[in-house]
Coordinates of C-alpha atoms in Angstrom, one line a residue:
X28 CA 178.5 139.0 156.8
X29 CA 180.7 136.8 154.7
X30 CA 178.2 136.8 151.9
X31 CA 178.2 140.6 151.9
X32 CA 182.0 141.1 152.0
X33 CA 183.0 140.4 148.4
X34 CA 180.1 142.2 146.6
X35 CA 180.6 145.2 148.9
X36 CA 184.3 145.4 148.2
X37 CA 183.8 145.1 144.5
X38 CA 181.1 147.7 144.5
X39 CA 183.3 150.1 146.4
X40 CA 186.2 149.5 144.0
X41 CA 183.9 150.1 141.0
X42 CA 182.7 153.3 142.5
X43 CA 186.3 154.5 142.9
X44 CA 187.4 153.6 139.3
X45 CA 186.0 156.7 137.5
X46 CA 187.8 159.1 139.9
X47 CA 191.0 158.1 138.0
X48 CA 189.5 158.9 134.6
X49 CA 189.6 162.7 134.8
X50 CA 192.3 165.1 136.1
X51 CA 191.2 167.7 138.6
X52 CA 189.1 170.4 136.8
X53 CA 188.6 168.3 133.6
X54 CA 185.3 167.2 132.3
X55 CA 183.9 165.1 129.4
X56 CA 180.8 167.0 128.4
X57 CA 180.4 166.5 124.6
X58 CA 178.4 164.3 122.3
X59 CA 175.2 164.5 120.3
X60 CA 173.0 165.7 123.2
X61 CA 175.9 166.8 125.4
X62 CA 176.3 166.4 129.2
X63 CA 176.3 170.1 130.0
X64 CA 173.9 169.3 132.9
X65 CA 177.0 168.1 134.8
X66 CA 178.7 171.4 134.4
X67 CA 175.9 173.8 135.2
X68 CA 172.7 171.8 135.9
X69 CA 170.7 174.8 137.0
X70 CA 171.3 176.8 133.8
X71 CA 170.6 173.6 131.7
X72 CA 167.3 173.2 133.6
X73 CA 166.3 176.8 133.0
X74 CA 167.4 177.1 129.4
X75 CA 166.4 173.6 128.1
X76 CA 164.3 171.4 130.3
X77 CA 161.5 173.8 131.2
X78 CA 160.5 174.9 127.6
X79 CA 158.8 173.3 124.7
X80 CA 161.0 175.2 122.2
X81 CA 164.6 174.2 121.7
X82 CA 167.1 177.0 122.7
X83 CA 169.1 176.7 119.5
X84 CA 168.7 178.1 116.0
X85 CA 165.1 178.5 114.7
X86 CA 163.7 177.0 117.9
X87 CA 162.4 173.6 116.9
X88 CA 160.1 171.4 119.0
X89 CA 161.7 170.4 122.3
X90 CA 160.8 167.3 124.3
X91 CA 163.2 168.0 127.2
X92 CA 160.7 168.0 130.0
X93 CA 161.6 164.4 130.9
X94 CA 165.0 165.6 132.2
X95 CA 163.6 167.9 134.9
X96 CA 163.8 165.5 137.9
X97 CA 167.2 164.1 137.0
X98 CA 168.8 167.5 136.3
X99 CA 167.1 169.1 139.4
X100 CA 168.7 166.3 141.5
X101 CA 172.1 167.0 139.8
X102 CA 171.7 170.7 140.7
X103 CA 171.3 169.8 144.4
X104 CA 174.3 167.4 144.1
X105 CA 176.4 170.1 142.4
X106 CA 175.7 172.5 145.3
X107 CA 177.1 170.0 147.7
X108 CA 180.0 168.7 145.7
X109 CA 180.9 172.0 144.0
X110 CA 183.3 170.4 141.5
X111 CA 181.8 169.2 138.2
X112 CA 184.7 166.8 137.9
X113 CA 183.8 165.2 141.2
X114 CA 180.1 165.1 140.2
X115 CA 180.9 163.4 136.9
X116 CA 183.2 160.9 138.6
X117 CA 180.7 160.2 141.4
X118 CA 177.9 159.6 138.9
X119 CA 180.0 157.3 136.7
X120 CA 181.1 155.4 139.9
X121 CA 177.4 155.1 141.0
X122 CA 176.5 153.7 137.6
X123 CA 179.2 151.0 137.7
X124 CA 178.7 150.0 141.3
X125 CA 174.9 149.9 141.0
X126 CA 175.1 147.9 137.7
X127 CA 177.2 145.3 139.3
X128 CA 175.4 145.1 142.6
X129 CA 171.9 144.7 141.2
X130 CA 172.9 142.1 138.6
X131 CA 174.6 140.2 141.4
X132 CA 171.5 140.5 143.6
X133 CA 169.2 139.4 140.7
X134 CA 171.3 136.3 140.0
X135 CA 171.4 135.4 143.7
X136 CA 167.6 135.7 143.9
X137 CA 167.1 133.5 140.8
X138 CA 169.6 130.9 142.2
X139 CA 167.7 130.8 145.5
X140 CA 165.9 127.6 144.7
X141 CA 169.0 125.9 143.3
X142 CA 170.4 123.0 145.3
X143 CA 174.0 124.2 144.7
X144 CA 176.1 125.2 147.6
X145 CA 175.9 128.8 148.7
X146 CA 179.6 129.3 147.8
X147 CA 179.0 128.3 144.2
X148 CA 175.9 130.6 144.0
X149 CA 177.9 133.6 145.3
X150 CA 180.8 132.9 143.0
X151 CA 178.5 132.7 140.0
X152 CA 176.6 135.8 140.9
X153 CA 179.8 137.8 141.3
X154 CA 181.0 136.5 137.9
X155 CA 177.7 137.5 136.3
X156 CA 177.9 141.0 137.8
X157 CA 181.5 141.5 136.5
X158 CA 180.5 140.2 133.1
X159 CA 177.8 142.8 132.9
X160 CA 180.1 145.7 133.9
X161 CA 183.4 144.7 132.1
X162 CA 182.3 142.8 129.0
X163 CA 183.7 144.2 125.7
X164 CA 180.2 145.3 124.6
X165 CA 179.7 147.2 127.9
X166 CA 182.9 149.2 128.1
X167 CA 182.6 150.9 124.7
X168 CA 180.7 154.1 124.3
X169 CA 181.2 155.8 127.7
X170 CA 183.0 158.8 126.1
X171 CA 179.9 160.5 124.6
X172 CA 176.9 158.8 126.3
X173 CA 173.4 160.2 126.0
X174 CA 171.2 160.8 129.1
X175 CA 169.4 157.6 128.1
X176 CA 172.6 155.6 128.8
X177 CA 171.4 155.5 132.4
X178 CA 169.7 152.3 131.4
X179 CA 173.0 150.6 132.0
X180 CA 172.2 150.6 135.7
X181 CA 168.4 151.2 135.6
X182 CA 167.8 147.9 133.9
X183 CA 169.3 145.8 136.7
X184 CA 167.8 148.0 139.4
X185 CA 164.2 147.9 138.0
X186 CA 164.5 144.1 137.3
X187 CA 165.6 143.4 140.8
X188 CA 162.9 145.5 142.5
X189 CA 160.2 143.9 140.4
X190 CA 161.6 140.5 141.0
X191 CA 161.6 141.0 144.7
X192 CA 158.0 142.3 144.5
X193 CA 157.0 139.1 142.6
X194 CA 158.7 136.9 145.2
X195 CA 157.5 138.7 148.3
X196 CA 154.3 140.5 147.3
X197 CA 155.5 143.5 149.3
X198 CA 154.3 146.8 147.8
X199 CA 157.5 148.3 149.4
X200 CA 159.5 147.2 146.3
X201 CA 156.9 148.7 143.9
X202 CA 157.2 152.0 145.8
X203 CA 160.9 152.2 145.3
X204 CA 160.6 151.2 141.6
X205 CA 158.1 154.0 141.0
X206 CA 160.4 156.5 142.8
X207 CA 163.3 155.4 140.5
X208 CA 161.2 155.9 137.4
X209 CA 160.3 159.4 138.4
X210 CA 163.9 160.5 139.2
X211 CA 165.1 159.0 135.9
X212 CA 162.1 160.0 133.9
X213 CA 164.3 160.5 130.8
X214 CA 164.7 156.7 130.5
X215 CA 160.9 156.3 130.5
X216 CA 160.2 158.9 127.8
X217 CA 160.0 159.0 124.0
X218 CA 163.7 159.8 123.8
X219 CA 164.5 156.4 125.4
X220 CA 161.7 154.5 123.6
X221 CA 164.1 152.0 121.8
X222 CA 165.9 150.8 124.9
X223 CA 162.7 151.0 127.0
X224 CA 160.7 148.7 124.7
X225 CA 163.7 146.5 124.2
X226 CA 163.9 145.7 127.9
X227 CA 160.7 146.3 129.9
X228 CA 158.0 144.4 127.9
X229 CA 160.0 141.2 127.8
X230 CA 161.1 141.6 131.4
X231 CA 157.5 142.1 132.5
X232 CA 156.4 138.9 130.6
X233 CA 159.3 137.0 132.3
X234 CA 158.3 138.2 135.8
X235 CA 154.6 137.4 135.3
X236 CA 155.3 133.9 134.0
X237 CA 157.8 133.4 136.8
X238 CA 155.1 134.3 139.3
X239 CA 152.4 132.2 137.9
X240 CA 154.2 129.2 136.4
X241 CA 157.3 128.8 138.6
X242 CA 156.2 130.2 142.0
X243 CA 152.6 128.9 141.4
X244 CA 151.2 132.1 142.9
X245 CA 148.4 134.4 141.8
X246 CA 149.3 137.7 140.2
X247 CA 147.9 140.7 142.1
X248 CA 146.5 142.5 139.1
X249 CA 144.9 145.3 141.2
X250 CA 148.2 146.2 142.8
X251 CA 149.9 146.2 139.4
X252 CA 147.1 148.3 137.9
X253 CA 147.3 150.8 140.7
X254 CA 151.1 150.9 140.3
X255 CA 150.6 151.5 136.5
X256 CA 148.2 154.4 137.2
X257 CA 150.7 155.9 139.7
X258 CA 153.5 155.5 137.1
X259 CA 151.5 157.3 134.5
X260 CA 150.7 160.1 137.0
X261 CA 154.4 160.5 137.9
X262 CA 155.4 160.6 134.2
X263 CA 152.4 162.8 133.0
X264 CA 154.5 166.0 133.0
X265 CA 156.4 164.7 130.0
X266 CA 154.1 162.0 128.6
X267 CA 151.1 164.2 128.0
X268 CA 153.0 166.8 125.9
X269 CA 154.6 164.0 124.0
X270 CA 151.3 162.3 123.2
X271 CA 149.9 165.7 122.1
X272 CA 152.9 166.1 119.8
X273 CA 152.5 162.5 118.5
X274 CA 148.9 163.1 117.3
X275 CA 149.7 166.5 115.8
X276 CA 150.5 166.2 112.0
X277 CA 153.8 167.7 111.1
X278 CA 155.3 167.5 114.6
X279 CA 158.6 165.7 115.2
X280 CA 157.0 162.8 117.0
X281 CA 154.2 162.4 114.5
X282 CA 156.7 162.2 111.6
X283 CA 158.9 159.7 113.5
X284 CA 156.0 157.4 114.4
X285 CA 153.4 157.6 111.6
X286 CA 154.7 159.2 108.5
X287 CA 155.9 157.1 105.6
X288 CA 159.4 158.6 105.9
X289 CA 159.5 157.7 109.6
X290 CA 158.3 154.2 108.9
X291 CA 160.3 153.2 105.8
X292 CA 163.0 155.6 104.7
X293 CA 164.3 156.2 108.2
X294 CA 163.5 152.7 109.5
X295 CA 163.7 149.9 107.0
X296 CA 166.2 151.6 104.7
X297 CA 168.6 152.2 107.6
X298 CA 168.1 148.7 109.0
X299 CA 168.7 147.1 105.6
X300 CA 171.9 149.1 105.1
X301 CA 173.6 147.9 108.4
X302 CA 172.0 144.5 108.9
X303 CA 174.4 142.7 106.5
X304 CA 177.4 143.9 108.6
X305 CA 176.1 142.4 111.9
X306 CA 177.7 139.0 112.6
X307 CA 175.9 136.4 114.8
X308 CA 179.2 135.1 116.0
X309 CA 180.2 138.5 117.4
X310 CA 177.0 138.7 119.4
X311 CA 177.4 135.1 120.7
X312 CA 180.8 136.1 122.1
X313 CA 179.4 139.3 123.5
X314 CA 181.8 141.5 121.5
X315 CA 181.0 145.0 120.0
X316 CA 179.8 144.9 116.4
X317 CA 181.7 146.7 113.7
X318 CA 184.6 147.6 116.0
X319 CA 188.1 146.3 116.0
X320 CA 188.5 143.7 118.7
X321 CA 191.6 142.2 120.3
X322 CA 192.6 138.6 119.4
X323 CA 192.9 138.1 123.1
X324 CA 189.1 138.1 123.2
X325 CA 188.9 134.6 121.8
X326 CA 188.7 133.5 125.4
X327 CA 185.1 134.9 125.3
X328 CA 184.2 131.5 123.8
X329 CA 183.8 130.5 127.4
X330 CA 180.5 132.4 127.6
X331 CA 178.5 130.3 125.2
X332 CA 180.2 127.1 126.3
X333 CA 179.2 127.8 129.9
X334 CA 175.6 128.4 128.9
X335 CA 175.5 125.2 126.8
X336 CA 177.0 123.1 129.5
X337 CA 174.6 124.6 132.1
X338 CA 171.7 123.8 129.8
X339 CA 172.8 120.2 129.5
X340 CA 173.0 119.9 133.3
X341 CA 169.7 121.7 134.0
X342 CA 167.7 118.5 133.7
X343 CA 169.3 117.3 136.9
X344 CA 168.5 120.4 138.9
X345 CA 165.6 121.1 141.3
X346 CA 162.4 121.5 139.3
X347 CA 161.8 125.1 140.1
X348 CA 165.3 126.2 139.1
X349 CA 165.1 124.1 135.9
X350 CA 162.0 126.0 134.9
X351 CA 163.7 129.3 135.7
X352 CA 166.7 128.5 133.6
X353 CA 164.5 127.4 130.6
X354 CA 162.3 130.5 130.9
X355 CA 165.2 133.0 130.9
X356 CA 166.9 131.0 128.2
X357 CA 163.8 131.2 126.0
X358 CA 163.5 134.9 126.4
X359 CA 167.3 135.3 125.9
X360 CA 166.9 133.7 122.5
X361 CA 164.1 136.1 121.6
X362 CA 166.3 139.1 122.6
X363 CA 169.3 137.5 120.7
X364 CA 167.2 137.5 117.5
X365 CA 166.3 141.2 117.9
X366 CA 169.8 142.2 118.8
X367 CA 171.3 140.3 115.9
X368 CA 168.7 140.7 113.1
X369 CA 170.8 139.0 110.4
X370 CA 170.0 135.4 111.4
X371 CA 169.4 133.4 108.1
X372 CA 167.5 134.9 105.2
X373 CA 164.2 133.9 106.7
X374 CA 165.0 135.7 110.0
X375 CA 166.1 138.8 108.1
X376 CA 162.9 138.8 106.0
X377 CA 160.7 138.5 109.1
X378 CA 162.6 141.3 110.8
X379 CA 162.0 143.6 107.8
X380 CA 158.2 142.8 107.9
X381 CA 158.1 144.2 111.4
X382 CA 158.8 147.7 110.1
X383 CA 155.3 147.8 108.8
X384 CA 154.2 148.4 112.4
X385 CA 153.9 152.1 113.3
X386 CA 156.7 153.1 115.5
X387 CA 158.9 150.1 114.9
X388 CA 161.3 152.4 113.1
X389 CA 162.8 153.2 116.6
X390 CA 164.7 149.9 116.2
X391 CA 166.4 150.8 112.9
X392 CA 169.7 150.9 114.7
X393 CA 168.7 147.6 116.2
X394 CA 172.0 146.1 117.4
X395 CA 172.8 149.1 119.5
X396 CA 169.3 149.6 120.9
X397 CA 168.9 146.0 121.9
X398 CA 172.4 145.8 123.3
X399 CA 171.5 146.8 126.9
X400 CA 168.7 144.1 127.2
X401 CA 170.9 141.6 125.5
X402 CA 173.9 142.2 127.8
X403 CA 171.7 142.0 130.9
X404 CA 170.1 138.7 130.0
X405 CA 173.4 137.3 128.8
X406 CA 174.7 138.0 132.3
X407 CA 171.6 136.4 133.8
X408 CA 171.8 133.2 131.8
X409 CA 175.6 133.0 132.4
X410 CA 175.2 133.4 136.1
X411 CA 172.5 130.7 136.2
X412 CA 174.5 128.2 134.2
X413 CA 177.8 128.7 136.0
X414 CA 177.1 126.8 139.3
X415 CA 176.4 123.5 137.5
X416 CA 179.6 123.9 135.5
X417 CA 181.7 124.7 138.6
X418 CA 180.2 121.7 140.5
X419 CA 180.7 119.1 137.8
X420 CA 184.0 120.0 136.2
X421 CA 186.9 120.1 138.7
X422 CA 189.1 122.4 136.6
X423 CA 186.2 124.9 136.0
X424 CA 187.1 127.1 139.0
X425 CA 190.6 127.5 137.7
X426 CA 189.3 128.4 134.2
X427 CA 186.9 130.9 135.8
X428 CA 189.8 132.6 137.5
X429 CA 191.7 132.7 134.2
X430 CA 188.6 134.1 132.5
X431 CA 188.2 136.8 135.1
X432 CA 191.9 137.7 134.9
X433 CA 191.8 138.0 131.1
X434 CA 188.5 139.9 131.4
X435 CA 190.1 142.5 133.5
X436 CA 193.2 142.7 131.3
X437 CA 190.9 143.4 128.3
X438 CA 189.0 146.0 130.3
X439 CA 192.1 147.7 131.6
X440 CA 191.9 150.6 129.1
X441 CA 188.4 151.2 130.5
X442 CA 189.6 151.0 134.1
X443 CA 192.5 153.4 133.7
X444 CA 190.4 155.9 131.7
X445 CA 192.1 155.8 128.3
X446 CA 189.1 154.3 126.7
X447 CA 186.8 156.9 128.1
X448 CA 189.0 159.8 127.0
X449 CA 189.7 159.1 123.3
X450 CA 190.7 161.6 120.7
X451 CA 187.9 163.5 119.0
X452 CA 187.0 162.1 115.7
X453 CA 189.0 163.6 112.8
X454 CA 190.8 166.0 115.1
X455 CA 194.6 166.7 115.4
X456 CA 194.9 164.6 118.6
X457 CA 192.4 166.6 120.6
X458 CA 191.0 164.6 123.5
X459 CA 187.4 164.9 124.7
X460 CA 188.3 165.7 128.3
X461 CA 188.8 169.4 128.8
X462 CA 189.0 172.0 131.5
X463 CA 186.8 175.0 131.0
X464 CA 188.6 178.1 129.8
X465 CA 187.8 180.9 132.3
X466 CA 188.1 183.5 129.5
X467 CA 185.4 181.7 127.6
X468 CA 183.2 181.7 130.7
X469 CA 183.6 185.5 130.9
X470 CA 182.5 185.8 127.3
X471 CA 179.6 183.5 128.0
X472 CA 178.5 185.6 131.0
X473 CA 178.7 188.7 128.8
X474 CA 176.4 187.0 126.2
X475 CA 174.0 186.0 128.9
X476 CA 173.5 189.7 129.8
X477 CA 172.7 190.7 126.2
X478 CA 169.1 191.8 125.4
X479 CA 166.8 188.8 124.9
X480 CA 165.4 190.0 121.6
X481 CA 168.3 188.9 119.4
X482 CA 169.7 185.5 118.4
X483 CA 173.4 184.6 118.1
X484 CA 175.5 183.3 115.2
X485 CA 178.5 181.3 116.3
X486 CA 181.7 181.3 114.1
X487 CA 183.4 179.2 113.0
X488 CA 180.2 177.6 112.0
X489 CA 179.9 173.8 111.8
X490 CA 177.9 171.5 109.5
X491 CA 175.5 170.5 112.2
X492 CA 174.4 172.1 115.5
X493 CA 177.8 171.5 117.1
X494 CA 180.1 174.0 118.8
X495 CA 183.8 173.5 119.4
X496 CA 185.1 175.0 122.6
X497 CA 188.8 174.5 123.3
X498 CA 189.9 173.7 126.9
X499 CA 192.2 176.0 128.8
X500 CA 195.1 173.6 128.6
X501 CA 194.1 170.7 126.4
X502 CA 191.1 168.9 125.0
X503 CA 187.9 170.4 123.6
X504 CA 184.2 170.3 123.9
X505 CA 182.3 169.1 120.8
X506 CA 178.6 169.2 121.2
X507 CA 175.4 171.4 121.2
X508 CA 175.9 175.1 121.6
X509 CA 177.0 176.3 125.1
X510 CA 175.6 179.7 124.0
X511 CA 172.2 178.1 123.9
X512 CA 172.2 175.6 126.8
X513 CA 174.3 177.6 129.3
X514 CA 174.0 181.2 127.9
X515 CA 170.2 181.1 127.3
X516 CA 170.4 182.6 123.8
X517 CA 169.1 181.0 120.6
X518 CA 172.3 180.2 118.7
X519 CA 173.0 179.3 115.1
X520 CA 176.1 177.2 115.7
X521 CA 175.7 175.0 112.6
X522 CA 174.3 175.5 109.1
X523 CA 171.7 172.8 109.8
X524 CA 170.1 175.4 112.1
X525 CA 169.2 177.6 109.1
X526 CA 166.5 175.4 107.8
X527 CA 165.3 176.4 104.4
X528 CA 167.7 179.3 104.4
X529 CA 170.7 177.0 104.6
X530 CA 171.6 176.7 100.8
X531 CA 170.9 180.4 100.2
X532 CA 173.1 181.4 103.2
X533 CA 176.0 179.1 102.1
X534 CA 175.9 180.3 98.5
X535 CA 175.9 184.0 99.6
X536 CA 179.0 183.4 101.7
X537 CA 180.7 181.5 98.8
X538 CA 179.9 184.3 96.3
X539 CA 181.1 187.0 98.7
X540 CA 177.6 188.6 98.7
X541 CA 178.0 190.2 102.1
X542 CA 175.0 192.3 101.9
X543 CA 172.8 189.3 101.3
X544 CA 174.5 187.4 104.2
X545 CA 173.5 190.3 106.4
X546 CA 169.9 190.3 105.1
X547 CA 169.6 186.6 106.0
X548 CA 171.0 187.1 109.4
X549 CA 168.6 190.0 110.0
X550 CA 165.5 188.1 108.8
X551 CA 166.4 185.2 111.2
X552 CA 166.6 187.6 114.1
X553 CA 170.3 187.2 114.4
X554 CA 171.6 190.3 116.1
X555 CA 174.9 189.1 117.6
X556 CA 177.9 187.2 116.2
X557 CA 180.2 185.3 118.6
X558 CA 183.5 184.6 116.9
X559 CA 186.3 182.4 118.4
X560 CA 189.6 183.2 116.6
X561 CA 191.6 180.4 118.5
X562 CA 193.1 178.1 115.8
X563 CA 192.4 175.1 118.1
X564 CA 188.7 175.3 117.4
X565 CA 189.1 175.3 113.6
X566 CA 192.5 174.4 112.2
X567 CA 192.8 171.5 114.6
X568 CA 189.6 170.0 113.0
X569 CA 190.5 169.6 109.3
X570 CA 187.3 167.5 108.6
X571 CA 184.5 166.9 111.1
X572 CA 182.5 168.9 112.0
X573 CA 183.5 171.4 109.3
X574 CA 183.6 169.1 106.3
X575 CA 180.8 170.7 104.2
X576 CA 181.1 174.3 105.3
X577 CA 184.7 174.5 104.3
X578 CA 183.5 174.4 100.7
X579 CA 181.9 177.8 101.3
X580 CA 183.8 179.4 104.3
X581 CA 187.5 180.1 104.7
X582 CA 189.7 177.1 104.9
X583 CA 191.9 178.3 107.8
X584 CA 191.4 180.5 110.9
X585 CA 193.6 183.3 109.5
X586 CA 191.3 183.7 106.5
X587 CA 188.3 183.4 108.8
X588 CA 189.3 186.5 110.7
X589 CA 189.3 188.4 107.4
X590 CA 185.8 187.1 106.5
X591 CA 184.5 188.3 109.9
X592 CA 186.0 191.7 109.3
X593 CA 184.4 191.9 105.8
X594 CA 180.9 191.7 107.5
X595 CA 181.6 195.2 108.9
X596 CA 179.8 194.5 112.2
X597 CA 180.1 196.7 115.3
X598 CA 182.5 195.1 117.8
X599 CA 180.9 195.1 121.2
X600 CA 183.9 193.5 123.1
X601 CA 186.7 191.0 122.9
X602 CA 188.2 188.7 125.6
X603 CA 191.9 187.9 125.5
X604 CA 191.8 188.6 121.8
X605 CA 190.3 185.2 121.2
X606 CA 186.6 185.6 121.9
X607 CA 184.9 188.4 120.0
X608 CA 181.3 189.6 120.1
X609 CA 179.8 191.7 117.3
X610 CA 176.5 193.3 116.7
X611 CA 174.4 193.8 113.6
X612 CA 172.8 197.2 113.2
X613 CA 169.5 197.0 115.1
X614 CA 167.6 198.5 112.1
X615 CA 168.6 195.5 110.0
X616 CA 167.4 192.9 112.5
X617 CA 163.8 191.6 112.2
X618 CA 162.4 191.5 115.8
X619 CA 160.6 188.5 117.1
X620 CA 157.3 190.4 117.2
X621 CA 156.8 193.0 114.5
X622 CA 154.4 194.7 112.2
X623 CA 155.4 194.3 108.5
X624 CA 156.1 197.5 106.7
X625 CA 154.9 196.2 103.3
X626 CA 153.3 193.2 101.7
X627 CA 155.0 191.5 98.8
X628 CA 152.9 189.2 96.6
X629 CA 154.8 186.3 95.2
X630 CA 153.3 183.8 92.7
X631 CA 155.5 181.0 93.7
X632 CA 155.4 178.6 96.7
X633 CA 156.7 179.9 100.0
X634 CA 159.0 176.9 100.0
X635 CA 160.9 178.3 97.0
X636 CA 163.8 180.0 98.6
X637 CA 165.2 181.1 95.3
X638 CA 163.3 184.4 95.6
X639 CA 165.9 187.1 95.8
X640 CA 166.1 188.6 99.3
X641 CA 166.8 192.0 97.7
X642 CA 163.0 192.1 97.1
X643 CA 162.6 192.6 100.8
X644 CA 164.8 195.7 100.9
X645 CA 165.9 194.8 104.4
X646 CA 162.4 195.4 105.7
X647 CA 160.2 193.1 107.7
X648 CA 157.8 191.3 105.4

């Protein structure tokens, strides 16, 4: 009971911490892929996860099947908890508590053969768990996390379950591991390929070597083979479509894995541009790369010193533990190389050669994609080294207490929530946490009831596929279109959604050629225009995400209203004089399925979008 007290108390405290991050009714939902599944998981499931076509813009290829189990589980949880704020806080709390607990349990298991006192083992495992959760490299990036960020707790959970299986040979642990992989399928999909391949292959090698070399036990290959078959069966609902896409020339996955642009331009070129900025010393101290760090963090020098001192003392340890320490240390060095990249000219040259391998371009943003594995194994090697240091050096315990204290002081902005609720980039002090405007919800429900045959144009339009939705009181959502993911309508919320029509559309707006603007909208099956006249969604964002479009569209919201009026659209309704919904004449909109009225022969390539749209005379062709 004494051994369970401290890890239990710490886990409970970690679970409670995120409940202080958000005010009642507030949510943090934005980011590149958004976290709208916390707000309305059922709609997110229906509009995104179940279809092979993206719900936005032109309807590009979608590989969202892998989110089905996780989002379905959230839908059940939302029915129970009701509040999205509580759901978000509970999930973040679960992530923190689970991360700490399973790092702690893994270190305890690996220290099992050590001859150190139980008290020193417990203390070291607790320190390793806190290091994993509160290290500077860990606490950054929680404000706009992707769904694949779940690796922060999945890595420790999966490692511990597999470690226990290796030690006990009980299939019970494999069963739970397989169940975890199904629930969190998104982290075992193409979308999570970088963090998956950064952690699992090396971890599997470690566990197999640990079983054969350290425990001197035979590996049960048949059980592992059966578990792999079950794993593939459980993941088949998203792996099979992704494999089909990967072998289809022209698809998103084929381009990313096999094409020359995916292998070199998007891989080696990106890697080469950021590699010189990555500092080995920063990684050694477990600090975030390319971010301003406090001078207080010089105390992080204790981490490599502890590992070095532990290595020097490992020769006097029990043989099995000595092998464990050396094995994890060796794999840690391998991960350190991949997470740092820029280690001598020779190391950098070797790293660049690896981009010849098909698919290695997934590691172009290498320091971020290897960060999860690097953090986990840093916590492991630190936890294994610490007992020897605490036993030999009398003042080490005092220094450990000072270290933990400074650690928590540095992590205080994360603990109190200010780090997880920053200002949106390039905004006029608009924070990411927002409470949903009930008037916007009314407008969204109205759009949801509109006829299916007709896409939506959202104004003010952004450079990318983002949409800005202002909160009722403060804050704003900045992420993929809510009209698409919650409203179920294909929405052009950014000019990037226009594909080859983008330049023509922007030039027509700039030149005031309203008739041609309407023609483009009609050809793209855009029947409705959703316009938000609230200055907070446009004037409060002087740069991103409107930097490029401001060269073509009005500079301020007041002028934007005049532009919308110039389109001469039929107003369907308005909500609170802020959310306006318009309709193009039905005869000008090309339906999704139609019989062309005429055939126009053009001697130039179809890709040449300079062909005047006036040739089409507003008719389907």
